[in-house]
Coordinates of C-alpha atoms in Angstrom, one line a residue:
M300 CA -18.6 8.7 -18.3
I301 CA -15.3 10.5 -18.8
V302 CA -14.0 10.7 -22.3
G303 CA -10.3 11.5 -23.0
T304 CA -9.0 12.7 -26.3
A305 CA -5.8 11.4 -27.9
G306 CA -3.9 12.1 -31.1
H307 CA -1.2 14.0 -32.9
I308 CA -0.9 17.8 -32.6
D309 CA -3.3 19.8 -34.9
H310 CA -5.5 16.8 -35.6
G311 CA -8.6 18.6 -34.3
K312 CA -9.1 17.2 -30.8
T313 CA -10.2 20.4 -29.2
A314 CA -12.4 21.4 -32.2
L315 CA -14.0 17.9 -31.9
V316 CA -14.8 18.5 -28.2
K317 CA -16.3 21.9 -29.0
A318 CA -18.4 20.4 -31.7
L319 CA -19.8 17.8 -29.3
T320 CA -20.2 20.0 -26.2
G321 CA -20.2 23.6 -27.4
V322 CA -17.3 24.3 -25.0
D323 CA -13.9 25.5 -26.0
A324 CA -11.6 23.4 -23.8
D325 CA -8.6 25.7 -24.5
R326 CA -8.8 28.0 -21.5
L327 CA -5.3 29.7 -21.6
A328 CA -4.8 32.9 -23.6
E329 CA -1.7 31.4 -25.2
E330 CA -3.6 28.4 -26.4
K331 CA -6.2 30.6 -28.0
A332 CA -3.5 32.8 -29.6
R333 CA -1.5 29.9 -31.0
G334 CA -4.3 27.6 -31.8
I335 CA -2.8 24.6 -30.0
T336 CA -3.5 22.9 -26.7
L337 CA -0.8 23.4 -24.1
D338 CA -2.5 22.0 -20.9
L339 CA -5.4 19.9 -20.0
G340 CA -8.8 21.2 -21.0
F341 CA -12.2 20.2 -19.7
A342 CA -15.7 20.2 -21.0
Y343 CA -19.1 18.8 -19.9
A344 CA -22.3 18.2 -21.7
D345 CA -25.6 16.2 -21.8
L346 CA -24.9 14.6 -25.2
A347 CA -28.5 13.5 -25.5
N348 CA -29.5 17.2 -25.6
A349 CA -27.9 18.2 -28.9
D350 CA -29.1 19.9 -32.1
D351 CA -27.1 18.2 -34.8
G352 CA -30.1 16.6 -36.6
V353 CA -29.4 13.1 -35.3
P354 CA -32.1 11.8 -32.9
S355 CA -30.9 10.6 -29.5
P356 CA -31.9 7.3 -28.1
A357 CA -35.0 7.5 -25.8
G358 CA -34.3 7.8 -22.1
Q359 CA -30.7 9.0 -22.5
G360 CA -31.1 12.5 -21.2
G361 CA -29.9 13.9 -17.9
R362 CA -26.4 12.3 -17.9
I363 CA -23.4 14.6 -18.0
T364 CA -20.5 13.4 -20.0
G365 CA -17.1 14.8 -19.1
F366 CA -14.3 15.4 -21.6
V367 CA -10.6 15.7 -20.9
D368 CA -8.8 17.3 -23.8
V369 CA -5.1 16.6 -23.9
P370 CA -2.3 18.3 -25.9
G371 CA -0.8 16.4 -28.9
H372 CA 2.6 17.9 -29.1
E373 CA 5.5 15.4 -28.5
K374 CA 6.9 17.7 -25.8
L375 CA 3.6 17.6 -23.9
V376 CA 3.1 13.8 -23.6
R377 CA 3.6 14.1 -19.9
T378 CA 0.6 16.4 -19.8
M379 CA -1.4 13.9 -21.9
L380 CA -0.5 11.2 -19.4
A381 CA -1.8 13.4 -16.5
G382 CA -5.2 13.6 -18.2
A383 CA -5.4 10.0 -19.5
G384 CA -5.2 8.2 -16.2
G385 CA -8.8 8.3 -15.1
I386 CA -10.7 8.2 -18.4
D387 CA -13.4 5.6 -19.3
F388 CA -13.5 6.0 -23.0
A389 CA -10.9 7.1 -25.6
L390 CA -11.6 9.5 -28.4
L391 CA -8.7 9.2 -30.9
A392 CA -8.5 11.9 -33.5
V393 CA -6.6 11.1 -36.7
A394 CA -6.6 13.9 -39.4
A395 CA -7.6 12.7 -42.9
D396 CA -4.9 14.8 -44.5
D397 CA -2.0 13.6 -42.3
G398 CA -3.0 10.1 -41.4
V399 CA -1.3 8.3 -38.6
M400 CA 1.6 10.4 -37.1
P401 CA 4.2 9.9 -34.4
Q402 CA 2.1 11.1 -31.5
T403 CA -0.8 9.1 -32.8
R404 CA 1.3 6.0 -32.3
E405 CA 2.6 7.0 -28.9
H406 CA -0.8 8.0 -27.6
V407 CA -2.3 4.7 -28.8
A408 CA 0.6 2.8 -27.1
I409 CA -0.1 4.8 -23.9
L410 CA -3.8 4.1 -24.0
D411 CA -3.1 0.4 -24.4
L412 CA -0.6 0.4 -21.5
L413 CA -3.3 2.1 -19.4
G414 CA -5.7 -0.8 -20.2
L415 CA -8.2 1.2 -22.3
T416 CA -10.5 -1.2 -24.2
A417 CA -13.4 1.3 -24.9
G418 CA -13.0 4.0 -27.6
V419 CA -13.8 5.4 -30.9
V420 CA -11.7 6.8 -33.7
A421 CA -12.6 10.1 -35.4
I422 CA -11.0 10.7 -38.8
T423 CA -11.1 14.4 -38.6
K424 CA -10.9 17.0 -41.4
A425 CA -12.9 14.5 -43.5
D426 CA -14.0 17.4 -45.7
L427 CA -10.4 17.6 -47.0
A428 CA -10.2 14.0 -48.2
D429 CA -12.0 12.0 -50.9
A430 CA -13.3 8.4 -50.4
A431 CA -10.0 6.8 -51.4
R432 CA -8.0 8.9 -48.9
R433 CA -10.5 8.2 -46.1
A434 CA -10.2 4.5 -46.8
E435 CA -6.4 4.7 -46.8
V436 CA -6.4 6.5 -43.4
E437 CA -8.9 4.0 -41.9
A438 CA -6.6 1.1 -43.0
Q439 CA -3.7 2.9 -41.3
V440 CA -5.8 3.2 -38.1
R441 CA -6.9 -0.4 -38.2
G442 CA -3.4 -1.6 -38.6
L443 CA -2.2 0.6 -35.7
L444 CA -5.0 -0.6 -33.3
A445 CA -4.9 -4.3 -34.4
D446 CA -2.8 -5.6 -31.4
T447 CA -4.3 -3.2 -28.8
G448 CA -7.3 -3.1 -26.5
L449 CA -8.9 -0.7 -29.0
A450 CA -8.8 -3.1 -32.0
A451 CA -12.7 -3.2 -32.2
A452 CA -13.1 0.6 -32.0
Q453 CA -15.4 2.1 -34.6
V454 CA -13.9 4.5 -37.1
I455 CA -16.1 7.5 -38.1
P456 CA -15.2 10.3 -40.6
V457 CA -16.1 13.7 -39.1
S458 CA -15.7 17.3 -40.0
T459 CA -16.1 20.2 -37.6
V460 CA -16.4 22.5 -40.6
S461 CA -19.3 20.8 -42.4
G462 CA -20.7 18.9 -39.4
E463 CA -20.4 15.6 -41.1
G464 CA -20.3 12.6 -38.7
I465 CA -20.6 14.7 -35.5
G466 CA -24.1 13.3 -34.8
A467 CA -23.0 9.7 -35.5
L468 CA -20.0 10.2 -33.2
R469 CA -22.3 11.6 -30.5
L470 CA -24.5 8.5 -30.8
V471 CA -21.5 6.2 -30.4
L472 CA -20.6 8.1 -27.2
L473 CA -24.2 7.9 -25.9
R474 CA -24.3 4.1 -26.5
A475 CA -21.0 3.6 -24.8
E476 CA -22.1 5.6 -21.8
A477 CA -25.3 3.6 -21.5
A478 CA -23.3 0.4 -21.7
L479 CA -20.6 1.5 -19.3
A480 CA -20.6 -0.6 -16.1
P481 CA -20.7 1.8 -13.1
R482 CA -17.6 1.8 -11.1
A483 CA -17.7 -0.1 -7.8
A484 CA -19.5 2.0 -5.2
G485 CA -17.3 0.5 -2.4
G486 CA -13.8 1.3 -1.6
A487 CA -12.1 4.3 0.2
F488 CA -12.0 7.7 -1.4
R489 CA -9.2 8.7 -3.8
L490 CA -9.0 11.7 -6.2
A491 CA -6.0 12.2 -8.4
V492 CA -5.3 16.0 -8.6
D493 CA -4.7 17.4 -12.1
R494 CA -5.3 21.0 -11.3
S495 CA -5.4 23.3 -8.2
F496 CA -6.3 27.0 -8.1
T497 CA -7.8 29.7 -5.8
L498 CA -11.2 31.2 -6.4
A499 CA -12.0 34.6 -4.8
G500 CA -14.5 34.1 -2.0
T501 CA -14.2 30.3 -2.2
G502 CA -10.6 29.4 -1.4
T503 CA -8.5 26.5 -2.6
V504 CA -10.0 24.2 -5.2
V505 CA -8.6 21.0 -6.6
T506 CA -9.9 19.1 -9.6
G507 CA -9.5 15.5 -10.8
T508 CA -11.0 12.1 -11.3
V509 CA -12.5 10.2 -8.4
L510 CA -10.6 6.9 -8.6
S511 CA -12.6 5.1 -5.9
G512 CA -15.1 5.5 -3.1
R513 CA -17.2 8.6 -2.4
V514 CA -16.7 12.0 -0.8
A515 CA -19.2 14.2 0.8
V516 CA -19.3 17.8 2.0
G517 CA -17.8 18.0 5.5
D518 CA -15.6 14.9 5.1
P519 CA -12.1 14.9 6.5
V520 CA -9.4 14.1 3.8
V521 CA -5.6 14.0 3.6
I522 CA -3.5 15.6 0.8
S523 CA -1.0 12.8 0.0
P524 CA 2.0 12.3 -0.1
L525 CA 2.4 15.6 1.8
G526 CA 0.1 14.3 4.6
L527 CA -1.7 17.6 5.0
P528 CA -5.2 17.2 6.6
A529 CA -8.1 19.1 5.1
R530 CA -11.9 19.3 5.1
V531 CA -14.2 19.3 2.1
R532 CA -16.2 22.5 2.0
G533 CA -17.9 22.1 -1.3
I534 CA -18.1 19.7 -4.3
H535 CA -18.9 20.1 -8.0
A536 CA -19.2 16.7 -9.9
Q537 CA -19.4 16.7 -13.7
D538 CA -19.7 20.5 -13.5
R539 CA -22.7 20.5 -11.2
K540 CA -22.8 21.5 -7.5
V541 CA -23.6 18.4 -5.4
G542 CA -23.4 17.1 -1.9
A543 CA -21.3 14.1 -2.7
G544 CA -19.0 12.8 -5.5
F545 CA -18.5 9.2 -6.6
A546 CA -16.0 7.0 -8.3
G547 CA -15.9 7.6 -12.0
Q548 CA -16.8 11.3 -11.8
R549 CA -14.7 14.4 -12.4
C550 CA -14.9 16.5 -9.3
A551 CA -13.8 19.9 -8.1
L552 CA -13.3 20.0 -4.3
N553 CA -13.2 23.1 -2.3
L554 CA -10.8 22.3 0.5
A555 CA -10.2 24.1 3.9
G556 CA -7.6 23.5 6.5
E557 CA -4.4 25.0 8.0
G558 CA -1.8 25.2 5.3
V559 CA -4.2 24.2 2.6
A560 CA -3.3 26.5 -0.2
K561 CA -2.9 26.3 -4.0
E562 CA 0.9 26.4 -3.6
A563 CA 0.8 23.4 -1.2
I564 CA -1.0 21.1 -3.7
E565 CA 0.7 19.9 -6.9
R566 CA -0.5 18.0 -10.0
G567 CA 0.0 14.4 -9.1
D568 CA -1.1 14.7 -5.5
V569 CA -4.0 12.5 -4.3
I570 CA -6.8 13.5 -2.0
L571 CA -7.5 10.5 0.2
S572 CA -9.7 9.2 3.0
P573 CA -7.4 9.7 6.0
G574 CA -6.8 5.9 6.5
L575 CA -5.2 5.5 3.1
H576 CA -2.3 7.9 3.6
A577 CA 0.8 5.7 3.5
P578 CA 3.0 7.0 0.6
G579 CA 5.8 4.8 -0.7
D580 CA 9.0 5.1 -2.7
R581 CA 9.8 1.4 -3.4
I582 CA 7.1 -0.5 -5.3
D583 CA 7.0 -3.9 -6.9
A584 CA 5.1 -4.0 -10.2
V585 CA 4.5 -6.0 -13.3
L586 CA 6.0 -4.2 -16.4
H587 CA 5.4 -4.8 -20.1
V588 CA 8.2 -3.4 -22.3
L589 CA 6.9 -2.0 -25.6
P590 CA 8.1 -4.0 -28.6
S591 CA 9.2 -0.8 -30.2
E592 CA 11.8 -0.2 -27.5
T593 CA 15.3 -0.6 -28.8
R594 CA 17.1 -2.0 -25.7
P595 CA 16.3 -4.2 -22.7
V596 CA 15.3 -3.0 -19.3
T597 CA 18.3 -3.9 -17.1
T598 CA 19.1 -3.4 -13.4
W599 CA 18.9 0.2 -12.2
F600 CA 17.4 1.3 -15.6
P601 CA 16.6 5.0 -15.3
A602 CA 13.1 6.2 -16.3
R603 CA 10.3 8.7 -15.6
L604 CA 7.2 7.1 -14.1
H605 CA 3.7 8.4 -14.8
S606 CA 0.7 7.2 -12.8
H607 CA -2.6 9.1 -13.0
A608 CA -1.4 12.7 -12.8
V609 CA 1.9 12.1 -11.0
E610 CA 5.4 12.2 -12.7
V611 CA 8.5 11.1 -10.8
G612 CA 12.0 9.9 -11.5
A613 CA 12.6 6.2 -11.1
R614 CA 15.1 3.3 -11.3
I615 CA 13.9 0.0 -12.5
V616 CA 15.2 -3.4 -11.2
P617 CA 14.0 -6.5 -13.1
L618 CA 13.4 -9.3 -10.6
S619 CA 14.0 -12.2 -12.9
G620 CA 16.7 -11.0 -15.3
D621 CA 16.7 -8.4 -18.0
L622 CA 13.4 -7.6 -19.7
Q623 CA 13.7 -7.6 -23.5
P624 CA 11.4 -5.5 -25.8
G625 CA 8.0 -7.1 -25.9
Q626 CA 8.5 -9.0 -22.7
T627 CA 6.5 -8.8 -19.4
G628 CA 7.8 -9.5 -15.9
F629 CA 8.0 -8.4 -12.3
V630 CA 10.2 -5.4 -11.5
Q631 CA 11.0 -3.2 -8.5
I632 CA 10.6 0.5 -9.0
V633 CA 12.7 2.7 -6.7
L634 CA 11.3 6.3 -6.9
D635 CA 13.1 9.6 -6.3
R636 CA 10.3 10.5 -3.8
P637 CA 7.3 8.9 -2.2
I638 CA 4.0 8.9 -4.1
A639 CA 0.4 8.1 -3.1
A640 CA -0.7 5.0 -5.0
A641 CA -2.8 1.8 -4.8
V642 CA -2.3 -1.8 -5.8
G643 CA -3.6 -2.2 -9.3
D644 CA -2.9 1.4 -10.4
R645 CA -1.6 1.6 -13.9
F646 CA 1.6 3.4 -14.8
V647 CA 3.7 4.3 -17.9
L648 CA 7.4 4.6 -18.1
R649 CA 9.1 7.1 -20.4
D650 CA 12.8 7.6 -21.0
T651 CA 14.6 10.3 -18.9
S652 CA 14.8 12.7 -21.9
A653 CA 11.0 12.5 -22.3
S654 CA 11.3 11.5 -25.9
R655 CA 9.5 8.2 -25.9
S656 CA 7.4 5.7 -23.9
L657 CA 9.2 2.6 -22.8
G658 CA 6.4 0.5 -21.3
G659 CA 3.9 0.3 -18.5
G660 CA 2.0 -2.0 -16.2
R661 CA 0.4 -2.3 -12.8
F662 CA 1.5 -1.8 -9.2
V663 CA 1.6 -5.0 -7.2
D664 CA 3.1 -4.3 -3.8
L665 CA 3.5 -0.8 -2.4
R666 CA 5.8 -2.0 0.5
A667 CA 8.5 -3.8 -1.5
P668 CA 11.5 -5.1 0.4
S669 CA 15.0 -3.8 -0.5
R670 CA 16.6 -7.2 0.2
K671 CA 15.7 -10.7 -1.0
R672 CA 13.4 -9.1 -3.6
G673 CA 14.0 -11.8 -6.3
T674 CA 13.8 -15.0 -4.3
P675 CA 11.4 -17.8 -5.5
Q676 CA 9.2 -17.2 -2.5
R677 CA 9.0 -13.5 -3.2
L678 CA 8.2 -14.0 -6.9
A679 CA 5.4 -16.5 -5.9
W680 CA 4.1 -13.8 -3.5
L681 CA 4.0 -11.2 -6.2
D682 CA 2.3 -13.6 -8.6
A683 CA -0.4 -14.1 -6.0
A684 CA -0.7 -10.4 -5.1
H685 CA -1.0 -9.6 -8.9
V686 CA -4.5 -11.1 -9.0
V687 CA -7.0 -8.3 -9.5
Q688 CA -10.0 -9.7 -7.6
P689 CA -9.3 -8.9 -3.9
A690 CA -10.7 -12.1 -2.3
Q691 CA -8.8 -14.3 -4.8
A692 CA -5.6 -12.3 -4.2
L693 CA -6.0 -12.6 -0.4
A694 CA -6.5 -16.4 -0.7
R695 CA -3.5 -16.9 -2.9
M696 CA -1.3 -14.7 -0.7
M697 CA -2.4 -16.5 2.5
A698 CA -1.4 -19.8 0.9
I699 CA 2.2 -18.5 0.9
A700 CA 2.3 -16.5 4.1
P701 CA 0.0 -14.7 6.6
V702 CA -1.3 -11.4 5.3
D703 CA -1.5 -8.1 7.2
L704 CA -5.2 -7.5 6.5
P705 CA -5.3 -3.7 7.5
G706 CA -2.4 -3.1 5.1
F707 CA -4.0 -5.3 2.4
L708 CA -7.2 -3.2 2.6
R709 CA -5.4 0.1 2.7
D710 CA -3.1 -0.5 -0.2
R711 CA -6.0 -1.6 -2.4
A712 CA -8.0 1.4 -1.4
L713 CA -10.7 -0.8 0.2
D714 CA -12.9 0.2 3.1
P715 CA -12.0 -1.5 6.3
A716 CA -15.6 -2.6 6.6
E717 CA -15.1 -4.9 3.7
G718 CA -12.6 -6.9 5.7
P719 CA -15.0 -9.5 7.2
R720 CA -16.6 -10.2 3.8
L721 CA -13.2 -10.7 2.1
C722 CA -12.0 -13.0 4.9
A723 CA -15.2 -15.1 4.5
E724 CA -14.7 -15.3 0.8
A725 CA -11.0 -16.2 1.0
G726 CA -11.5 -18.6 3.9
A727 CA -9.3 -16.6 6.2
Q728 CA -8.8 -17.0 9.9
M729 CA -7.8 -13.8 11.8
I730 CA -5.1 -13.7 14.5
G731 CA -4.4 -10.2 15.6
T732 CA -4.2 -8.1 12.5
H733 CA -3.1 -10.9 10.2
A734 CA -5.2 -13.3 8.0
F735 CA -4.1 -16.9 8.0
F736 CA -5.1 -19.6 5.6
A737 CA -6.5 -22.7 7.4
A738 CA -3.9 -24.9 5.7
G739 CA -1.2 -22.4 6.3
L740 CA -2.1 -22.2 10.0
A741 CA -2.0 -26.0 10.3
A742 CA 1.4 -26.1 8.7
L743 CA 2.7 -23.3 11.0
R744 CA 1.3 -25.3 14.0
E745 CA 3.1 -28.4 12.8
S746 CA 6.3 -26.5 12.3
L747 CA 6.0 -25.1 15.9
A748 CA 5.6 -28.6 17.3
G749 CA 8.5 -30.0 15.3
T750 CA 10.8 -27.1 16.1
L751 CA 10.1 -27.3 19.9
A752 CA 10.5 -31.1 19.8
Q753 CA 13.9 -30.8 18.2
F754 CA 15.0 -28.2 20.6
H755 CA 13.9 -30.2 23.6
E756 CA 15.7 -33.3 22.3
A757 CA 18.9 -31.3 21.8
N758 CA 18.5 -29.4 25.1
P759 CA 16.8 -31.6 27.6
D760 CA 18.0 -29.5 30.5
L761 CA 16.6 -26.2 29.2
A762 CA 13.1 -25.0 30.1
G763 CA 12.2 -24.0 26.5
L764 CA 13.0 -22.0 23.4
G765 CA 13.2 -18.2 23.5
R766 CA 10.0 -16.6 22.0
E767 CA 11.8 -14.2 19.7
K768 CA 14.2 -16.9 18.4
L769 CA 11.2 -19.1 17.7
R770 CA 9.5 -16.3 15.7
L771 CA 12.6 -15.8 13.6
T772 CA 12.7 -19.5 13.0
L773 CA 9.1 -20.0 12.0
Q774 CA 7.8 -16.7 10.6
P775 CA 10.3 -13.8 10.6
R776 CA 8.0 -11.5 8.7
L777 CA 5.2 -11.8 11.2
P778 CA 5.1 -8.9 13.7
K779 CA 6.0 -9.8 17.2
E780 CA 2.6 -8.8 18.6
V781 CA 0.8 -11.0 16.1
F782 CA 3.1 -13.9 16.8
L783 CA 2.5 -13.5 20.5
A784 CA -1.2 -13.5 20.0
W785 CA -0.9 -16.7 18.0
L786 CA 1.3 -18.3 20.7
Q787 CA -1.2 -17.2 23.4
G788 CA -4.0 -19.0 21.4
E789 CA -1.9 -22.1 21.1
A790 CA -1.2 -22.0 24.8
G791 CA -4.9 -21.5 25.5
A792 CA -5.5 -24.7 23.4
R793 CA -2.8 -26.4 25.6
R794 CA -0.7 -27.2 22.6
I795 CA 2.3 -25.3 24.1
V796 CA 3.2 -23.7 27.4
L797 CA 4.4 -20.1 27.6
D798 CA 6.9 -19.6 30.4
G799 CA 7.9 -15.9 30.5
A800 CA 10.1 -15.4 27.4
F801 CA 10.3 -19.1 26.7
V802 CA 8.1 -21.6 24.9
R803 CA 7.9 -25.4 25.5
L804 CA 5.7 -28.4 24.7
P805 CA 3.4 -29.5 27.5
S806 CA 5.1 -32.8 27.6
H807 CA 8.5 -31.4 28.2
E808 CA 9.7 -31.1 31.8
V809 CA 13.2 -30.7 33.3
R810 CA 12.9 -32.8 36.4
M811 CA 14.9 -32.6 39.7
T812 CA 15.8 -35.6 41.7
G813 CA 14.2 -36.2 45.0
V814 CA 17.4 -34.8 46.8
D815 CA 17.4 -31.7 44.5
E816 CA 13.7 -31.1 45.2
A817 CA 14.3 -31.3 48.9
L818 CA 17.0 -28.7 48.8
W819 CA 14.8 -26.5 46.5
A820 CA 12.0 -26.8 49.0
R821 CA 14.3 -25.2 51.6
I822 CA 15.5 -22.5 49.2
Q823 CA 12.3 -21.3 47.6
P824 CA 10.5 -19.9 50.7
Q825 CA 13.4 -17.4 51.1
L826 CA 13.0 -16.2 47.5
L827 CA 9.4 -15.2 48.3
G828 CA 7.6 -13.1 50.9
E829 CA 8.6 -9.8 52.4
H830 CA 12.3 -10.0 51.4
R831 CA 11.6 -11.3 47.8
F832 CA 13.3 -8.2 46.3
R833 CA 16.6 -8.9 48.1
P834 CA 16.8 -12.7 48.5
P835 CA 19.9 -14.5 49.9
R836 CA 22.8 -15.2 47.6
V837 CA 24.4 -18.7 47.0
R838 CA 26.9 -18.2 49.8
D839 CA 24.2 -17.2 52.2
F840 CA 22.2 -20.4 51.5
A841 CA 25.4 -22.5 51.7
G842 CA 26.2 -21.0 55.1
E843 CA 22.7 -21.4 56.5
F844 CA 22.3 -25.0 55.3
A845 CA 25.9 -26.0 56.0
I846 CA 26.4 -27.4 52.5
D847 CA 28.9 -26.8 49.6
E848 CA 28.2 -23.6 47.6
R849 CA 28.6 -25.7 44.4
E850 CA 25.7 -27.9 45.4
V851 CA 23.4 -24.8 46.0
R852 CA 24.6 -23.3 42.8
R853 CA 23.9 -26.5 40.8
V854 CA 20.3 -26.8 42.1
L855 CA 19.6 -23.1 41.5
K856 CA 20.9 -23.4 37.9
L857 CA 18.6 -26.4 37.4
A858 CA 15.8 -24.4 38.8
Q859 CA 16.7 -21.7 36.3
R860 CA 16.4 -24.2 33.5
L861 CA 13.0 -25.2 34.9
G862 CA 11.9 -21.6 34.7
R863 CA 11.5 -21.3 38.4
V864 CA 14.2 -18.6 38.9
D865 CA 16.2 -16.1 37.0
R866 CA 19.9 -15.3 37.7
I867 CA 19.9 -11.5 38.2
A868 CA 23.7 -11.3 39.0
L869 CA 26.5 -13.7 39.9
D870 CA 25.2 -16.2 42.4
H871 CA 22.1 -14.1 43.0
Y872 CA 18.8 -15.8 41.9
F873 CA 15.2 -14.4 42.1
D874 CA 12.0 -16.4 41.8
R875 CA 10.4 -16.1 38.3
S876 CA 7.2 -14.8 39.8
V877 CA 9.2 -12.0 41.5
V878 CA 11.0 -11.2 38.2
R879 CA 7.6 -10.7 36.5
E880 CA 6.5 -8.5 39.4
M881 CA 9.7 -6.4 39.1
A882 CA 9.2 -6.1 35.4
A883 CA 5.7 -4.7 36.0
I884 CA 7.1 -2.3 38.6
V885 CA 9.7 -1.1 36.1
R886 CA 6.9 -0.4 33.6
E887 CA 4.9 1.4 36.3
V888 CA 7.9 3.6 37.3
A889 CA 8.6 4.4 33.7
A890 CA 5.0 5.4 33.1
R891 CA 5.4 8.0 35.8
G892 CA 8.7 9.3 34.5
S893 CA 9.3 12.3 32.3
D894 CA 8.7 11.1 28.7
G895 CA 9.0 7.5 30.0
W896 CA 12.6 8.0 31.4
F897 CA 13.4 7.1 35.1
A898 CA 16.4 7.0 37.4
A899 CA 17.5 3.9 39.2
A900 CA 16.7 5.6 42.5
A901 CA 13.0 5.6 41.6
F902 CA 13.0 1.8 41.1
R903 CA 15.1 1.3 44.2
D904 CA 12.7 3.2 46.4
R905 CA 9.7 1.3 44.9
V906 CA 11.2 -2.1 45.8
N907 CA 12.7 -0.8 49.0
N908 CA 16.1 -2.2 48.1
G909 CA 19.7 -1.1 48.3
R910 CA 21.3 0.8 45.3
K911 CA 23.7 -2.1 44.4
V912 CA 20.9 -4.7 44.1
A913 CA 18.6 -2.3 42.4
I914 CA 21.3 -1.6 39.8
E915 CA 21.9 -5.3 39.3
I916 CA 18.2 -5.9 38.7
L917 CA 18.0 -3.1 36.2
D918 CA 21.2 -4.3 34.4
F919 CA 19.5 -7.7 34.1
F920 CA 16.5 -6.0 32.4
D921 CA 18.9 -4.0 30.2
G922 CA 20.6 -7.3 29.1
L923 CA 17.2 -8.8 28.1
G924 CA 16.2 -5.7 26.2
L925 CA 13.2 -4.8 28.4
T926 CA 14.9 -1.5 29.2
L927 CA 17.1 0.9 27.3
R928 CA 19.7 2.8 29.2
K929 CA 21.0 6.3 28.4
G930 CA 23.5 7.6 31.0
D931 CA 21.9 7.3 34.4
L932 CA 18.4 7.1 33.0
R933 CA 16.3 4.2 31.6
R934 CA 13.1 3.6 29.7
I935 CA 11.0 0.7 28.5
N936 CA 12.0 -0.6 25.1
P937 CA 8.8 -0.5 23.1
H938 CA 9.9 -3.5 21.0
R939 CA 10.4 -5.7 24.1
A940 CA 7.8 -4.3 26.4
D941 CA 5.8 -7.5 26.4
L942 CA 8.9 -9.7 27.3
F943 CA 7.4 -11.0 30.6
D944 CA 3.7 -11.1 29.4
T945 CA 2.1 -14.5 29.3

């Protein structure tokens, strides 16, 4: 268990930790000289192995309790926040002589915003107060905690001078540790860095709380948001050398790697499993504004954001109108720089002058859109994504739109191996990388059929609807490769027909008359075979068949609508199978080129054609977006590389 102190300056937090553990958490010379805590302090102890005259419960020995001691000065609340992010249990110190003070109130508000529901209150310096004063301070504390998650916390008078109450306080901590539910063993590894330093003969060391997953000696990790790769050389967990660290422990990691130095790692960085590295600077969240705040949170409201150990400037955009004091709602947080975070992480907002806390909440979507962020569909999506239990969140999100499952797992710090189980629990059907709800998939299939039917009715002479236009009509947020995978599945089930870049219903056909088919039967053989890359033009067919050019042109245009040919240039048509073949040749030539770039001559030589026709063919592919041109060179457009796949 990790215990975090809280309370006003000079209310005895550090002395309390020393009385419980025997360790002075003030490590800086200035702290010892001035008698106040200026930075985070740490102590560890087996609380069952104490000599304070109070017997410990049987079977409690062997557990190491970690303490994070935080400063109480109003100017150091940012440091307090850096230490409070990963604690399991709050130890609130309130001096008997002072009673509840300003930083007592702010620390309690912060603990509540961070979701702390387990804690104890120590009325310190009890030797300075009589029974009436103790009762008065306890009443103040009860009133302060009444509307928070710590409302049920025990209140114990203690004195580090006389030893009064220390044993009773220790027993409360032991019972809390025994009752503490272990953090989930699953998930990918994350450690929030609150300190980094260099040890002679050891190298770079970072310390922090393991937020999820496990880490072992030899594991590769990434320092995020910097993106610096590293390897774990050694681990201390709860102040003991170990081979692996787990969620809920305070760990010190000895890191190695090129560029991995104390100066490269800052408080607020996160050590991650490599697959989790995807920092973001635009996050949608749910925000609760403290009732004590004096003004509403309006669009582009400036603030300082604290989450775990990171602090960063932010602008807040409420998504459903201004948030008044005491209200809760969805907001978009636009950060000054990217941070490493996870869905569900708690955060606290403070004003830009660092004089007060404004509110706090949880992150909901780490990949928030900059446009259409407050639409009804978007708010419904956030309401679904806000659900804490992953399988329930996945099911609710799929009911609105397909879900990028790798992104869902990554942003929730879940192990990819958990994907199949979550899909089974949520009733998901995978297509490519996206999870679809069965009902949502049926609705999408119905929309597909309806859209194509309407298109065919309005355009009976066209072969089908363009694939990309269809995607933008049905599911614009679905990646092209996932949409194509779905279309291929629908085509495999014979619900649609894929014809190059076009999609049609199986029942739709653009038919030629018998006369047209007869002319086409004379034309087609000359579009194939040895001369397929340089077929005759309209005038050539007209001259050979002794018919009007307009008639040849009309039949070829009809063949184009049927998907049999493509018009490469004016009056120059190529069979569709040949166009697919040429597209494959273009990809082949590009693959052999320098960095993917190739000259027209390379394609010309490959198809054994003249320069003019080769250029016309490449211009055709340019127009479709298959190729990108730069001067005399071209390369495959990665976003349209699959244009002629089926």
